[in-house]
Short mmCIF file of C-alpha atoms and ligand atoms in Angstrom, two decimals:
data_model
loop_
_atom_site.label_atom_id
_atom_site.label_comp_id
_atom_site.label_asym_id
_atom_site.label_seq_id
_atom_site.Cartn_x
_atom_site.Cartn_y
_atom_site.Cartn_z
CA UNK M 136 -22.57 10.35 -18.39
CA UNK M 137 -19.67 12.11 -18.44
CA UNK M 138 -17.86 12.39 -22.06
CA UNK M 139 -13.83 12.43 -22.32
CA UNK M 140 -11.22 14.11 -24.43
CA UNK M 141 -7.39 12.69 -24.22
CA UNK M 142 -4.95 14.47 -26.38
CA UNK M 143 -1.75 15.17 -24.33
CA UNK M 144 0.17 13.00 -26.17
CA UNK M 145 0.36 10.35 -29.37
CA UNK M 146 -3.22 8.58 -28.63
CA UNK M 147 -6.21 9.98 -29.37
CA UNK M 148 -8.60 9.04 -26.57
CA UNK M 149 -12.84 9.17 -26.56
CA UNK M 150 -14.87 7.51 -23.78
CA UNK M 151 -18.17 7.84 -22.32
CA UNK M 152 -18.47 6.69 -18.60
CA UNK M 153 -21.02 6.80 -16.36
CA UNK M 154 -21.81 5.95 -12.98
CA UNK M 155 -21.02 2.21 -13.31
CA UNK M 156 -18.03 2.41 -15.07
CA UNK M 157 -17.61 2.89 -19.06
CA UNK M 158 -20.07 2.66 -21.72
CA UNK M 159 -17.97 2.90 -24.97
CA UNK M 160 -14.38 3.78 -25.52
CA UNK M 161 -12.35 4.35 -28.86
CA UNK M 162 -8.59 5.16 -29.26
CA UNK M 163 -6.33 5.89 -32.42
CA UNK M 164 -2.43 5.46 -31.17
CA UNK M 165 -0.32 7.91 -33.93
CA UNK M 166 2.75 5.46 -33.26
CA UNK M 167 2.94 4.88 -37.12
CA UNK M 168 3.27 8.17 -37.63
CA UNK M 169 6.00 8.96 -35.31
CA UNK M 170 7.79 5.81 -36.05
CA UNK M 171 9.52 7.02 -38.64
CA UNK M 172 10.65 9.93 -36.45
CA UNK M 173 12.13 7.54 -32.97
CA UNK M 174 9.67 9.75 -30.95
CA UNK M 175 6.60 11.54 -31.05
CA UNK M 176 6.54 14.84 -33.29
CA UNK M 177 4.23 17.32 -31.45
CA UNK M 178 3.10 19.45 -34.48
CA UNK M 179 2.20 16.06 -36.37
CA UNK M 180 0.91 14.58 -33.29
CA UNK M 181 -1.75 17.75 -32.47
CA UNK M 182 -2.51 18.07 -36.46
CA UNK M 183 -3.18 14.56 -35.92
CA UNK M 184 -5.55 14.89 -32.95
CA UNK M 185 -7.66 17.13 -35.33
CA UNK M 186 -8.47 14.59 -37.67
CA UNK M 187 -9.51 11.93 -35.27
CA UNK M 188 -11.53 13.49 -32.83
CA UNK M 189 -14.28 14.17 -34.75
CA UNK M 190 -15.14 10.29 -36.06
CA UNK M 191 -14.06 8.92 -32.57
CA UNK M 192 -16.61 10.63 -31.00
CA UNK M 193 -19.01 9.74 -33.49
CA UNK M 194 -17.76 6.20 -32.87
CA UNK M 195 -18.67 6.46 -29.05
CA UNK M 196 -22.08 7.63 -28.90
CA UNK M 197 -23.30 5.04 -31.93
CA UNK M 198 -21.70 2.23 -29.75
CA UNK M 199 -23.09 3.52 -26.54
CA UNK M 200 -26.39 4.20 -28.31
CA UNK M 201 -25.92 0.36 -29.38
CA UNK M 202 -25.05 -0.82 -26.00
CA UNK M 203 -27.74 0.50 -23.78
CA UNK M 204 -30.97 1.27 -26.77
CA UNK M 205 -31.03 5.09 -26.01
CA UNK M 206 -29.24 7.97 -27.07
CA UNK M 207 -26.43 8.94 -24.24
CA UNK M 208 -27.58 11.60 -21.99
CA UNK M 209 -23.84 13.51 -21.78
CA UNK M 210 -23.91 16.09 -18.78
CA UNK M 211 -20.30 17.34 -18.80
CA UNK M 212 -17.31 17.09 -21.38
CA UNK M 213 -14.20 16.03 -19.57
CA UNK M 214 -10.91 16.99 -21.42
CA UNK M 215 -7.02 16.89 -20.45
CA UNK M 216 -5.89 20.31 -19.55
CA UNK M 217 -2.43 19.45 -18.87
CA UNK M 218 0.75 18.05 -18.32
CA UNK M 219 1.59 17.44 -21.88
CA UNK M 220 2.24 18.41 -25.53
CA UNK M 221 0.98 21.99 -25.42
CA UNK M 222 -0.34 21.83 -28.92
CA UNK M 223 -2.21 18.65 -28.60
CA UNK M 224 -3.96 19.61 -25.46
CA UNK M 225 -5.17 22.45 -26.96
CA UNK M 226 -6.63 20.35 -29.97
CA UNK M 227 -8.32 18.86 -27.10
CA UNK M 228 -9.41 21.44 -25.21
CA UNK M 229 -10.77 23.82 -27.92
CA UNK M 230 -12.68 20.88 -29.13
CA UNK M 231 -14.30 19.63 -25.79
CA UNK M 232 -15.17 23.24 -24.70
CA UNK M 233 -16.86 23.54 -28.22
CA UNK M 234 -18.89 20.84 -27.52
CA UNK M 235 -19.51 21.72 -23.92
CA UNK M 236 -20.82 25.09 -25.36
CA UNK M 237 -23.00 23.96 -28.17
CA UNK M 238 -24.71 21.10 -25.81
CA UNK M 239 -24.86 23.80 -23.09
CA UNK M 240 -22.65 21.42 -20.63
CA UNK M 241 -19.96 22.07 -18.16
CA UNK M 242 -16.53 21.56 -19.20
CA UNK M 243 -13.85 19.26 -16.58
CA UNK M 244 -10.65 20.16 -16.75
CA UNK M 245 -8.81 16.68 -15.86
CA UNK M 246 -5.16 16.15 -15.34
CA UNK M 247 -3.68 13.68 -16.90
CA UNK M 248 -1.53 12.16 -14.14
CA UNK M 249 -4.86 12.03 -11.89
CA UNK M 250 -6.47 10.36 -14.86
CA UNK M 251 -3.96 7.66 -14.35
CA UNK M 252 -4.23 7.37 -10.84
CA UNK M 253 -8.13 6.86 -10.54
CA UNK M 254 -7.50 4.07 -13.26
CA UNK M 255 -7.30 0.99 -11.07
CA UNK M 256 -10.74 2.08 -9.80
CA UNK M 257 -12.49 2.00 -13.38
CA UNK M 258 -15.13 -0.77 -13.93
CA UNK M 259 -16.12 -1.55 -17.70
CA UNK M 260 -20.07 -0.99 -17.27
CA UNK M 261 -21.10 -3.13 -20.05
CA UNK M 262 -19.51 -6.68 -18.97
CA UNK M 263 -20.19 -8.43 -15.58
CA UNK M 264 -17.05 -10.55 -14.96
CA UNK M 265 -14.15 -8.62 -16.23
CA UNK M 266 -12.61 -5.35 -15.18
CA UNK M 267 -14.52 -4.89 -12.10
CA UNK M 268 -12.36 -1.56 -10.90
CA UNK M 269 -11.04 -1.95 -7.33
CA UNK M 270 -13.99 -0.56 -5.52
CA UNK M 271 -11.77 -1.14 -1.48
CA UNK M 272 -8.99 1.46 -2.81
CA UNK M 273 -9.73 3.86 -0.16
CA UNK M 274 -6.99 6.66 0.72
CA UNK M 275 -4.17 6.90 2.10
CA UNK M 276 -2.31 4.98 -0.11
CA UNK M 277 0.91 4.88 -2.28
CA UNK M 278 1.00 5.37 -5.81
CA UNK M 279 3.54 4.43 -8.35
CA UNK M 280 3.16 6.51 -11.49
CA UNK M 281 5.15 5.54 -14.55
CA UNK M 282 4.84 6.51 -17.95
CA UNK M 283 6.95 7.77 -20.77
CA UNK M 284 7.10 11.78 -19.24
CA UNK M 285 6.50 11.12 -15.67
CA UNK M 286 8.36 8.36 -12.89
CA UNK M 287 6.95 9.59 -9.43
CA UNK M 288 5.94 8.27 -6.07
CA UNK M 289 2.99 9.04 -4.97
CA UNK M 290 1.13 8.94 -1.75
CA UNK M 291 -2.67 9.71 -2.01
CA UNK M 292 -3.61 11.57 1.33
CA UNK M 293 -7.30 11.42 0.39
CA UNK M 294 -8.96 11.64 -3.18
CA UNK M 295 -7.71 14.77 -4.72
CA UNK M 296 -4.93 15.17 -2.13
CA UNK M 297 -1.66 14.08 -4.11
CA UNK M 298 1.84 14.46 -1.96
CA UNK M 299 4.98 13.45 -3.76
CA UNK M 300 7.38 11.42 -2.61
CA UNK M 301 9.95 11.00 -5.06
CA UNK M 302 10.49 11.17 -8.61
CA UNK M 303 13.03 10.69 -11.26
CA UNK M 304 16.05 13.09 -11.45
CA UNK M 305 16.26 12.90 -14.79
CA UNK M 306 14.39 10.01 -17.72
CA UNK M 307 10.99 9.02 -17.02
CA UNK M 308 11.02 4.70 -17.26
CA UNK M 309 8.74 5.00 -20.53
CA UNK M 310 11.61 7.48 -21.41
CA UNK M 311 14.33 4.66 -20.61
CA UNK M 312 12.72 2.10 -22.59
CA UNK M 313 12.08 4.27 -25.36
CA UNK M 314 15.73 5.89 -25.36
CA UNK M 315 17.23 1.71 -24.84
CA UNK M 316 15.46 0.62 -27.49
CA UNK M 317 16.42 3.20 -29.83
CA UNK M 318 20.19 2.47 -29.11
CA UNK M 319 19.11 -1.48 -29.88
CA UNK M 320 17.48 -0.56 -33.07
CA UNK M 321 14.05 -2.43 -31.48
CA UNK M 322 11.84 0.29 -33.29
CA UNK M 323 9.07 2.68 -31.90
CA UNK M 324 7.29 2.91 -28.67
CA UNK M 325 10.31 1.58 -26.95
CA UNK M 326 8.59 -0.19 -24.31
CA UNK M 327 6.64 -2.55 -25.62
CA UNK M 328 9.87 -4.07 -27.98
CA UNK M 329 11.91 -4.13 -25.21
CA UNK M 330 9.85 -6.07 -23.43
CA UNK M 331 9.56 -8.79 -26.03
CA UNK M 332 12.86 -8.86 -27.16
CA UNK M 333 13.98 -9.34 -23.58
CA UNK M 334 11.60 -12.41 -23.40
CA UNK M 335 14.40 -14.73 -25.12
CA UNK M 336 17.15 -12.82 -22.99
CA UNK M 337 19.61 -14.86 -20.89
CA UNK M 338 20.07 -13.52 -17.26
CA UNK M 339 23.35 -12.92 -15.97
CA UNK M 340 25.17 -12.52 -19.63
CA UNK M 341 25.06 -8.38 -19.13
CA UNK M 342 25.68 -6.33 -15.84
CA UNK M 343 23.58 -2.71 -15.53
CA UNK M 344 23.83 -0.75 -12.60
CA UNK M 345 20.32 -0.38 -10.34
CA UNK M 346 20.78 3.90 -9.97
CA UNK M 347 20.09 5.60 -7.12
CA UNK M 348 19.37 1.90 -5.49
CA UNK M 349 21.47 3.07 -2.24
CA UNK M 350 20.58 6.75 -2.00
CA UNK M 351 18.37 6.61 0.65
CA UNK M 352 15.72 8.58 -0.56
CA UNK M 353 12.64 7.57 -2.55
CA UNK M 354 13.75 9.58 -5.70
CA UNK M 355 14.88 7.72 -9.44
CA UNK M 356 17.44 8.46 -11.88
CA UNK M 357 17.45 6.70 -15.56
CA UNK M 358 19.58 8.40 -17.89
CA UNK M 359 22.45 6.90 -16.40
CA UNK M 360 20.99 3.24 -17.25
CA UNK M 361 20.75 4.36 -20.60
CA UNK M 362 24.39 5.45 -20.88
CA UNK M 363 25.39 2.28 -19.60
CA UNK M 364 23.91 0.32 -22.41
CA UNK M 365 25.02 2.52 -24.60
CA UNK M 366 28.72 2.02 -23.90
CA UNK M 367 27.95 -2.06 -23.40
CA UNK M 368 27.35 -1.07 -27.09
CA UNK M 369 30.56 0.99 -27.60
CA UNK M 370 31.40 2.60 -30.58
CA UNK M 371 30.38 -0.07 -33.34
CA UNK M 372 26.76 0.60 -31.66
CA UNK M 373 23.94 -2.02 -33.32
CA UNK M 374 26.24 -2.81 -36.23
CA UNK M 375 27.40 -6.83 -35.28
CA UNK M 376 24.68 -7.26 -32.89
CA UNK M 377 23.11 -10.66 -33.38
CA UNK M 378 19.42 -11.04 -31.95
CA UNK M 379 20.57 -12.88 -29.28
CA UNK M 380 23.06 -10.54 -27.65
CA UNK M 381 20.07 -7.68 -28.08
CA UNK M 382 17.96 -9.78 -26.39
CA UNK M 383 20.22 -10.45 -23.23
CA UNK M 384 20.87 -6.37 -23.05
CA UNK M 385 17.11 -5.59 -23.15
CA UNK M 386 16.71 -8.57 -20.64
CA UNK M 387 19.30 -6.63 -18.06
CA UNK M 388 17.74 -3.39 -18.94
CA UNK M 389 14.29 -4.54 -17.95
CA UNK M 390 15.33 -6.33 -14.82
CA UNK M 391 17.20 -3.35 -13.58
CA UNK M 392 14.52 -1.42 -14.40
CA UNK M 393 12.21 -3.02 -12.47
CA UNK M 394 14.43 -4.54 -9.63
CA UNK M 395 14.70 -0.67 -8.82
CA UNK M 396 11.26 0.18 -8.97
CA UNK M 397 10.18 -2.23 -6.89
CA UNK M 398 13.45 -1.81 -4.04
CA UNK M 399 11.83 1.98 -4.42
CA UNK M 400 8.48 1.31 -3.50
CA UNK M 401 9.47 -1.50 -1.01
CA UNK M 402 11.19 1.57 1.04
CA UNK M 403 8.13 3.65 0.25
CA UNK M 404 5.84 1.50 1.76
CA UNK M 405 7.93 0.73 5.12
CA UNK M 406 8.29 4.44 5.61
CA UNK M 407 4.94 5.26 5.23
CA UNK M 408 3.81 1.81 6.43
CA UNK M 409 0.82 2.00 3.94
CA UNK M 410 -0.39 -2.04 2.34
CA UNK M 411 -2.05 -0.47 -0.62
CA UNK M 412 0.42 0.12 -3.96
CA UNK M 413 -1.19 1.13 -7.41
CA UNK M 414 1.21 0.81 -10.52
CA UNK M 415 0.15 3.05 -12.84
CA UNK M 416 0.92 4.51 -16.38
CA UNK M 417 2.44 3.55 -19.82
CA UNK M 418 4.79 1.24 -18.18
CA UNK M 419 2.49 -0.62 -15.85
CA UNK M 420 1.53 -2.57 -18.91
CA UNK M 421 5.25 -4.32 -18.51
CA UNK M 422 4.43 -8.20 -17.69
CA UNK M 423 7.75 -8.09 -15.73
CA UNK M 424 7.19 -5.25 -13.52
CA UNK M 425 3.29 -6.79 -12.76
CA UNK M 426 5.02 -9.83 -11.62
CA UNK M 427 7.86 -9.11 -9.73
CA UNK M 428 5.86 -6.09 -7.94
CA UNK M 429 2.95 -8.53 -7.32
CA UNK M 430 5.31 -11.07 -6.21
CA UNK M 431 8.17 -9.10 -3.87
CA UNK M 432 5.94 -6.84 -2.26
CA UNK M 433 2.70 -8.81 -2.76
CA UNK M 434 4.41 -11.17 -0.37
CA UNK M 435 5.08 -8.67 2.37
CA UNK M 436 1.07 -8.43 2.90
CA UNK M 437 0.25 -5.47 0.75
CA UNK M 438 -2.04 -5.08 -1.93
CA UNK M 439 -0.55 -4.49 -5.28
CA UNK M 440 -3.26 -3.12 -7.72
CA UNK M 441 -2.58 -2.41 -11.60
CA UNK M 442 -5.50 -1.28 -13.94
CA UNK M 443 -6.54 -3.59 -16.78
CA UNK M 444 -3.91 -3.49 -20.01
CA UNK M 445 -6.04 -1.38 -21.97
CA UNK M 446 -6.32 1.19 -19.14
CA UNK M 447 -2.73 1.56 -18.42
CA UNK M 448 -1.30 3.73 -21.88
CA UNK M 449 -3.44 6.79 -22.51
CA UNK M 450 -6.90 6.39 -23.22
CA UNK M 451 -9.75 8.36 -23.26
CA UNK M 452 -11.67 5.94 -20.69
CA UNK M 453 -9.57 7.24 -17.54
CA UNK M 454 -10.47 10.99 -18.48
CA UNK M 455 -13.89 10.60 -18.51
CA UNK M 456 -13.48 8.37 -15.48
CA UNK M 457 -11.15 11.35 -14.05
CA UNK M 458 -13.88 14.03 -15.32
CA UNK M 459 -16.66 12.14 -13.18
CA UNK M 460 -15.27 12.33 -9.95
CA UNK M 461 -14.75 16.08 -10.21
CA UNK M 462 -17.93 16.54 -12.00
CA UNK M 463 -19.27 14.63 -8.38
CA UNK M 464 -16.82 16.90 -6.57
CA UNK M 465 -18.72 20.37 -8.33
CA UNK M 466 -15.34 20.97 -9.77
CA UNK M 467 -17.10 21.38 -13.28
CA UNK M 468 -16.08 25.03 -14.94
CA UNK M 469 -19.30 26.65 -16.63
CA UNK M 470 -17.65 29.78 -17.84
CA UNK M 471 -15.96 29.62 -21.46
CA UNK M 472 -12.47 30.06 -20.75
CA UNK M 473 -10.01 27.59 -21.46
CA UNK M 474 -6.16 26.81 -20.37
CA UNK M 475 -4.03 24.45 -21.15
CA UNK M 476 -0.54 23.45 -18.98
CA UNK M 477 2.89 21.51 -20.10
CA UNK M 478 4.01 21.07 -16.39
CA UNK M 479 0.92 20.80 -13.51
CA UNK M 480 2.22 19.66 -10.35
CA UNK M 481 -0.53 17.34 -9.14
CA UNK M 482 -0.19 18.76 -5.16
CA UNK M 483 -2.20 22.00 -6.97
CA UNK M 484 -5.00 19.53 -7.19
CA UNK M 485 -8.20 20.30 -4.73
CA UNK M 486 -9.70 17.40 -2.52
CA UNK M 487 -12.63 15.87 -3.75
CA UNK M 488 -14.89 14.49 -0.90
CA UNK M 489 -17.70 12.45 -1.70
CA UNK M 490 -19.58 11.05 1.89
CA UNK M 491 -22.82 9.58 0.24
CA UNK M 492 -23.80 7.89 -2.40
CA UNK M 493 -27.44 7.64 -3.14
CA UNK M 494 -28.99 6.42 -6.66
CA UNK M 495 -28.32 9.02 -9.02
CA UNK M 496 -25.38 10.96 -7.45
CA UNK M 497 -22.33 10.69 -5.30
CA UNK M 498 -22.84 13.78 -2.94
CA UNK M 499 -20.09 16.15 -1.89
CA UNK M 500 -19.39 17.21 1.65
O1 KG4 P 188 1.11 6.58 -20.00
P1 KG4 P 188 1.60 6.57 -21.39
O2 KG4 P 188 0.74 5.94 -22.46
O3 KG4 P 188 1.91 8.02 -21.90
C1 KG4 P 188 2.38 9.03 -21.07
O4 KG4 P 188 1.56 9.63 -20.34
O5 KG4 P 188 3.62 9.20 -21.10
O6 KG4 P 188 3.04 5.87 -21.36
C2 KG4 P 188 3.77 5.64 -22.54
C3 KG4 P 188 5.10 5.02 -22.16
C4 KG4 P 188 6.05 4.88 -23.33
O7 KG4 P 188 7.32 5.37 -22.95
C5 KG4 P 188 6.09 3.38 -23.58
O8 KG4 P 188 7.33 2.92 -24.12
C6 KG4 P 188 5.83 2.82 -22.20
O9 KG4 P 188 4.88 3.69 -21.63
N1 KG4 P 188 5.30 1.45 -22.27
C7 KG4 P 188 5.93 0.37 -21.76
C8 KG4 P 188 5.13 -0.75 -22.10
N2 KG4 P 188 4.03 -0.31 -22.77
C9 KG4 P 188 4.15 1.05 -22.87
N3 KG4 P 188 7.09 0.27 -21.09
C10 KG4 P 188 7.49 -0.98 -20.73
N4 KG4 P 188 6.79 -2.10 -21.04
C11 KG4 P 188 5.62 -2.04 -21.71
N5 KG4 P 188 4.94 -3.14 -22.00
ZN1 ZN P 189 -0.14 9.09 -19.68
#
């Protein structure tokens, strides 16, 4: 099994996964802590990251000791190297190559956007109904990624082969929702409170513009979304807001949110004429965004794939799951060394090319 370290943002992730998917999984979200603040704080968030690590882990091999009646046999320690909160990764990192060297295991170096990615495909091994991962996701295919730092496009060439074909010019969505919220005084992560504020929303009562809608190209802009809520809000801001007129703004925010996203990878998907989308990231878990995507391009014969709720904020699941396809691959690292990176483009990414599975191993060409 391979064990997994996130720590690149405000969640504390530890998973063990193996071969069928994972064993045992624990996350601590900070968001209490950075409430207070509007956004995450990344000196609290990696001093943070200290304290936890060392009981979630605990946590994970009792309850995979628990769930299959041995001891987990770890071979590799899979941590997030990058992009992120410099000082949280390295909480991370330090800590799983500490590990790695007192069990005598390689370290994985995962990337967190790849992490996200490979999502969709993670099975939980220890039920037999629910979250089966999506074992006919088989490259090429398009990828939308969108969290609270990153909006892209993505096409997937082959496992390992990542091509980008658009991104945001400016906000990430997570970003958006977490900025519009702020202005609407619906608290801390953004997301998540606009989404059920905008539940009781009436349609049609506020007008946001859809940016970049008619550009042409597959790239996203935000900010500008933001702006225009905040001067819906003009200058006496939150102050005679009733809950009803916030919830008819954070209804037109969402809707434009999504109506673009899914106009964007509509266009995506003719160019490349690909019929396999994964949403990805923070913001997949938006209920509106699953259904309209499902629904508008769902009906245009291609298959629109989101991972399980759980598995769409960080976790520490889709690292380990990340970790075991390069630890397949032979991308493990066995010398001591250790770097961490803010920005990672994820076309710097090697392929990983597995042609045969057999019991025990998935072998690499
Ligand atoms: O992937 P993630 O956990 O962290 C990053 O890698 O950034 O994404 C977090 C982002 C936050 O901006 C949060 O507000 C957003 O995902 N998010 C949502 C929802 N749940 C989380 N956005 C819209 N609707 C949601 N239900
Ligand atoms: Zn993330």
């Amino acid at each position: 099994m391979v064990l997994g370290i996130e720590t690149s943002c405000d969640e504390t992730g530890v998973a063990l996964v193996g071969r069928h998917g994972v064993v045992a999984e624990a996350l601590y979200s900070q968001v209490a802590e950075h409430a207070a603040y509007g956004g995450v704080v990344p000196e609290l968030a990696a001093r943070d990251h200290v304290a936890k690590l060392l009981p979630l882990v605990k946590n994970v091999l009792a309850d995979a000791e628990n769930a299959t009646g041995t001891p987990p046999n770890i071979g590799a320690i899979a941590y997030t190297a990058g992009p992120g909160l410099v000082g949280a990764l390295l909480v991370g990192a330090g800590f799983a190559r500490s590990l790695a060297y007192s069990w005598q295991r390689p370290a994985i170096a995962v990337h967190h956007l790849e992490a996200h990615v490979l999502a969709p495909l993670m099975a939980d091994a220890t039920s037999d109904s629910s979250d089966l991962g999506e074992s006919n996701i088989e490259p090429p295919f398009l990828v939308l990624l969108v969290s609270g730092g990153h909006t892209e496009l993505i096409e997937v060439v082959e496992f390992g082969v990542y091509r980008q074909l658009g991104a945001t010019r400016d906000d990430a969505v997570g970003e958006a929702f977490d900025k519009t919220a702020k202005l609407l005084g619906l608290g801390y992560p953004g997301g998540p409170a606009v989404e059920q504020a905008a539940k009781t929303g009436r349609a049609g009562t506020v007008v946001l513009p859809r940016p970049m809608l008619h550009s042409g190209n597959l790239d996203f802009s935000f900010s500008g979304l933001k702006t225009a809520v905040r001067q819906h809000l003009g200058e006496r801001g939150t102050s005679d807001l009733d809950d009803q007129a916030r919830a008819n703004i954070a209804y037109a925010f969402q809707q434009a949110v999504v109506d673009t996203l899914v106009s964007k990878c509509q266009r995506a998907l003719d160019q490349t004429g690909h019929n396999l989308l994964l949403v990805v990231g923070g913001v997949a878990a938006n209920q509106c965004l699953r259904e309209h995507m499902t629904q508008q391009v769902g009906s245009k014969g291609v298959d629109v794939v989101f991972p399980p709720m759980r598995w769409c904020t960080d976790n520490g699941a889709m690292v380990a799951w990340a970790g075991w396809w390069r630890w397949q691959a032979q991308q493990a690292q066995s010398d001591l060394g250790f770097s961490v990176r803010a920005r990672w483009p994820l076309s710097e990414l090697e392929a990983m090319t597995l042609i045969q599975e057999d019991e025990t191993r998935l072998v690499v060409a």
